[in-house]
Amino acid sequence: MSREDPLKAEKDFSATLDEQLPLLEQLPDYKEALDKYLVLEKQIRQSSDLPSSKRIIGRIVDTLVDHADWEHLEELVTSLSKKHGQMKTAIQVMIQQVIKHLSKLKDSDEKQLKQKISLIETIRTITDKKIFVEVERAEVSRMLSDIYLAQGDLDKATEILCDLQVETYSMMPFDTKVEYILQQMALTLQKHDFAQAKVLSRKILLKTLQNFAKAEEYKATYLRYLLQINAYEKDYITSVKNSLLLMELPAVKDSADYKDLLISIVYTIILSPYDNYQSDLIHKIKANTVFSKNVSAKIFRLLEIFTTNEIIRWGQLEADYSDLFSQSPMFLENDENTKNLQKRVIEHNLRIISKYYSFIELKRVATLLQLDVADAETHISALVNLGMISGKINRPQGIVKFEKHGVASSGLSANNSEDMNELLNNWVYDIDKLLEEVDSIGHLINKEEMMYGIKQKL
């Protein structure tokens, strides 16, 4: 059973080791030397001499590795970790020494690979639920995951790596934690387990990805993973938000796919359902000279089309942009995006109609939308329910009555209506900021609880 490191050794074996180790190294039979090493290890362990214990255990591991006696090494690692009075740091050093030598077992050799997997599994068993060797357990688990991934067993690789709760490891550096979580996300995304990937993504806060060597690289990788999750969930507006953050990173600006990223932002913002936040973003993107300089004029014109108070003819839009849409993965590989684009055109047209008409025949609305009457009625009802427009349908007379927001209901002036829109925009921004702060606080509370739990166990 392991124990805490002693403050002071009962006896100092450093001089004994200085004398004995060179002599034992000269023995022709390494097994004879090993037996004598183990005798010394017991004496040192019973005397609580930690520095000497680390030396002798390291020599035992090196001797077995030098003679390729991996099976005996596996047995001794298990045995020494269970010895009565074995010090925690001595176990940690032993595990670290074994991990350092694992690279000598080649993955290309079937026998050596089998031995490597067995040794890794032994280390994982020894380190299970032991806080003082949690970093070493994570390291060998990643090795094992990589082996299974190379063999094509994605499920096993994902299971092993995602079992690690590295965010709770107090002794692991922050950047290493991020690296592990990103690798976990990569495997779950490769497995198309987007729900698990989203859960893992919440373990990283964007604002914490700074002030370390690979901060920008990890931030770019993290945002690209988020974009994959957003695309799967058809969360267009969040995708735009993450893309705008990604495009500001220096490494991304110099990459070959920078223009593709800008084009995807233009497509994604017009696919986003209309609200005050979407309206604010699309106007900001339209005013950003980066887009006008790097995106073709034809694609950039889409922003103009969707921000102008004019009816959009779906047939004409489809004909004008069919060549570009057929070249874009967003539309070529996803028919749902094309359907959503048509839906956004209808929603845009209904908002324009509601601005210019107080009363209009339902048949006329259907004609302007290039739909039949039933579909036009369905879309009007949907937008009224969503609060995008305010109106009522008189079915017997076949008339649609549109009400201006803030006028019919409360008698507010146009200026007051604009003030309300500004107020709502500020409210949306404040809510986003509040949620970020709540997320950050939750992360810090979780960290404090973990640290408190570790202290209690220690």
PDB file of N, CA, C and O in Angstrom, residues 162 181 184-190 192-203 222 225-226 228-229:
ATOM      1  N   CYS A 162     -11.936   9.454 -24.029  1.00  0.00           N
ATOM      2  CA  CYS A 162     -13.017  10.282 -23.463  1.00  0.00           C
ATOM      3  C   CYS A 162     -13.364   9.889 -22.034  1.00  0.00           C
ATOM      4  O   CYS A 162     -14.135  10.581 -21.363  1.00  0.00           O
ATOM      5  N   ILE A 181      -8.607  17.707 -24.344  1.00  0.00           N
ATOM      6  CA  ILE A 181     -10.034  17.918 -24.625  1.00  0.00           C
ATOM      7  C   ILE A 181     -10.260  18.092 -26.127  1.00  0.00           C
ATOM      8  O   ILE A 181     -11.235  17.579 -26.688  1.00  0.00           O
ATOM      9  N   GLN A 184     -10.164  14.757 -27.653  1.00  0.00           N
ATOM     10  CA  GLN A 184     -11.424  14.071 -27.366  1.00  0.00           C
ATOM     11  C   GLN A 184     -12.529  14.543 -28.319  1.00  0.00           C
ATOM     12  O   GLN A 184     -13.301  13.741 -28.856  1.00  0.00           O
ATOM     13  N   MET A 185     -12.587  15.860 -28.528  1.00  0.00           N
ATOM     14  CA  MET A 185     -13.572  16.415 -29.454  1.00  0.00           C
ATOM     15  C   MET A 185     -13.352  15.901 -30.873  1.00  0.00           C
ATOM     16  O   MET A 185     -14.306  15.571 -31.590  1.00  0.00           O
ATOM     17  N   ALA A 186     -12.082  15.823 -31.268  1.00  0.00           N
ATOM     18  CA  ALA A 186     -11.759  15.359 -32.621  1.00  0.00           C
ATOM     19  C   ALA A 186     -12.260  13.935 -32.841  1.00  0.00           C
ATOM     20  O   ALA A 186     -12.839  13.621 -33.896  1.00  0.00           O
ATOM     21  N   LEU A 187     -12.067  13.065 -31.850  1.00  0.00           N
ATOM     22  CA  LEU A 187     -12.505  11.674 -31.981  1.00  0.00           C
ATOM     23  C   LEU A 187     -14.026  11.560 -32.018  1.00  0.00           C
ATOM     24  O   LEU A 187     -14.579  10.801 -32.823  1.00  0.00           O
ATOM     25  N   THR A 188     -14.714  12.320 -31.158  1.00  0.00           N
ATOM     26  CA  THR A 188     -16.178  12.247 -31.136  1.00  0.00           C
ATOM     27  C   THR A 188     -16.780  12.817 -32.425  1.00  0.00           C
ATOM     28  O   THR A 188     -17.785  12.311 -32.914  1.00  0.00           O
ATOM     29  N   LEU A 189     -16.147  13.845 -32.975  1.00  0.00           N
ATOM     30  CA  LEU A 189     -16.616  14.398 -34.249  1.00  0.00           C
ATOM     31  C   LEU A 189     -16.362  13.422 -35.389  1.00  0.00           C
ATOM     32  O   LEU A 189     -17.187  13.280 -36.297  1.00  0.00           O
ATOM     33  N   GLN A 190     -15.220  12.761 -35.326  1.00  0.00           N
ATOM     34  CA  GLN A 190     -14.916  11.749 -36.340  1.00  0.00           C
ATOM     35  C   GLN A 190     -15.916  10.595 -36.263  1.00  0.00           C
ATOM     36  O   GLN A 190     -16.260   9.976 -37.272  1.00  0.00           O
ATOM     37  N   HIS A 192     -18.952  11.096 -35.409  1.00  0.00           N
ATOM     38  CA  HIS A 192     -20.246  11.755 -35.638  1.00  0.00           C
ATOM     39  C   HIS A 192     -21.134  11.748 -34.390  1.00  0.00           C
ATOM     40  O   HIS A 192     -22.360  11.757 -34.493  1.00  0.00           O
ATOM     41  N   ASP A 193     -20.493  11.733 -33.231  1.00  0.00           N
ATOM     42  CA  ASP A 193     -21.227  11.842 -31.971  1.00  0.00           C
ATOM     43  C   ASP A 193     -21.215  13.318 -31.569  1.00  0.00           C
ATOM     44  O   ASP A 193     -20.454  13.751 -30.699  1.00  0.00           O
ATOM     45  N   PHE A 194     -22.085  14.092 -32.219  1.00  0.00           N
ATOM     46  CA  PHE A 194     -22.067  15.549 -32.036  1.00  0.00           C
ATOM     47  C   PHE A 194     -22.559  15.960 -30.647  1.00  0.00           C
ATOM     48  O   PHE A 194     -22.144  16.995 -30.121  1.00  0.00           O
ATOM     49  N   ALA A 195     -23.438  15.155 -30.061  1.00  0.00           N
ATOM     50  CA  ALA A 195     -23.935  15.475 -28.714  1.00  0.00           C
ATOM     51  C   ALA A 195     -22.800  15.411 -27.699  1.00  0.00           C
ATOM     52  O   ALA A 195     -22.653  16.313 -26.864  1.00  0.00           O
ATOM     53  N   GLN A 196     -21.983  14.356 -27.775  1.00  0.00           N
ATOM     54  CA  GLN A 196     -20.846  14.233 -26.864  1.00  0.00           C
ATOM     55  C   GLN A 196     -19.806  15.312 -27.136  1.00  0.00           C
ATOM     56  O   GLN A 196     -19.206  15.867 -26.215  1.00  0.00           O
ATOM     57  N   ALA A 197     -19.600  15.620 -28.411  1.00  0.00           N
ATOM     58  CA  ALA A 197     -18.641  16.674 -28.770  1.00  0.00           C
ATOM     59  C   ALA A 197     -19.076  18.013 -28.176  1.00  0.00           C
ATOM     60  O   ALA A 197     -18.234  18.799 -27.716  1.00  0.00           O
ATOM     61  N   LYS A 198     -20.362  18.271 -28.170  1.00  0.00           N
ATOM     62  CA  LYS A 198     -20.870  19.527 -27.610  1.00  0.00           C
ATOM     63  C   LYS A 198     -20.660  19.574 -26.102  1.00  0.00           C
ATOM     64  O   LYS A 198     -20.307  20.623 -25.542  1.00  0.00           O
ATOM     65  N   VAL A 199     -20.865  18.436 -25.441  1.00  0.00           N
ATOM     66  CA  VAL A 199     -20.623  18.360 -23.991  1.00  0.00           C
ATOM     67  C   VAL A 199     -19.146  18.647 -23.699  1.00  0.00           C
ATOM     68  O   VAL A 199     -18.812  19.409 -22.781  1.00  0.00           O
ATOM     69  N   LEU A 200     -18.259  18.054 -24.491  1.00  0.00           N
ATOM     70  CA  LEU A 200     -16.821  18.267 -24.301  1.00  0.00           C
ATOM     71  C   LEU A 200     -16.436  19.718 -24.574  1.00  0.00           C
ATOM     72  O   LEU A 200     -15.563  20.272 -23.899  1.00  0.00           O
ATOM     73  N   SER A 201     -17.095  20.335 -25.554  1.00  0.00           N
ATOM     74  CA  SER A 201     -16.754  21.721 -25.912  1.00  0.00           C
ATOM     75  C   SER A 201     -17.015  22.687 -24.758  1.00  0.00           C
ATOM     76  O   SER A 201     -16.376  23.730 -24.661  1.00  0.00           O
ATOM     77  N   ARG A 202     -17.941  22.330 -23.898  1.00  0.00           N
ATOM     78  CA  ARG A 202     -18.275  23.211 -22.768  1.00  0.00           C
ATOM     79  C   ARG A 202     -17.200  23.205 -21.681  1.00  0.00           C
ATOM     80  O   ARG A 202     -17.254  24.002 -20.749  1.00  0.00           O
ATOM     81  N   LYS A 203     -16.238  22.304 -21.798  1.00  0.00           N
ATOM     82  CA  LYS A 203     -15.150  22.258 -20.813  1.00  0.00           C
ATOM     83  C   LYS A 203     -14.074  23.295 -21.106  1.00  0.00           C
ATOM     84  O   LYS A 203     -13.136  23.460 -20.324  1.00  0.00           O
ATOM     85  N   TYR A 222     -10.258  24.750 -31.854  1.00  0.00           N
ATOM     86  CA  TYR A 222     -11.495  24.694 -31.070  1.00  0.00           C
ATOM     87  C   TYR A 222     -12.667  25.317 -31.831  1.00  0.00           C
ATOM     88  O   TYR A 222     -13.757  24.739 -31.898  1.00  0.00           O
ATOM     89  N   TYR A 225     -13.870  23.078 -34.621  1.00  0.00           N
ATOM     90  CA  TYR A 225     -14.692  21.983 -34.096  1.00  0.00           C
ATOM     91  C   TYR A 225     -16.097  22.475 -33.755  1.00  0.00           C
ATOM     92  O   TYR A 225     -17.094  21.786 -34.005  1.00  0.00           O
ATOM     93  N   LEU A 226     -16.179  23.688 -33.173  1.00  0.00           N
ATOM     94  CA  LEU A 226     -17.487  24.267 -32.856  1.00  0.00           C
ATOM     95  C   LEU A 226     -18.312  24.467 -34.125  1.00  0.00           C
ATOM     96  O   LEU A 226     -19.529  24.257 -34.139  1.00  0.00           O
ATOM     97  N   GLN A 228     -18.236  22.684 -36.791  1.00  0.00           N
ATOM     98  CA  GLN A 228     -18.777  21.390 -37.215  1.00  0.00           C
ATOM     99  C   GLN A 228     -20.041  21.047 -36.424  1.00  0.00           C
ATOM    100  O   GLN A 228     -21.014  20.538 -36.986  1.00  0.00           O
ATOM    101  N   ILE A 229     -20.016  21.350 -35.126  1.00  0.00           N
ATOM    102  CA  ILE A 229     -21.194  21.108 -34.283  1.00  0.00           C
ATOM    103  C   ILE A 229     -22.337  22.024 -34.709  1.00  0.00           C
ATOM    104  O   ILE A 229     -23.487  21.586 -34.827  1.00  0.00           O
TER     105      ILE A 229
END
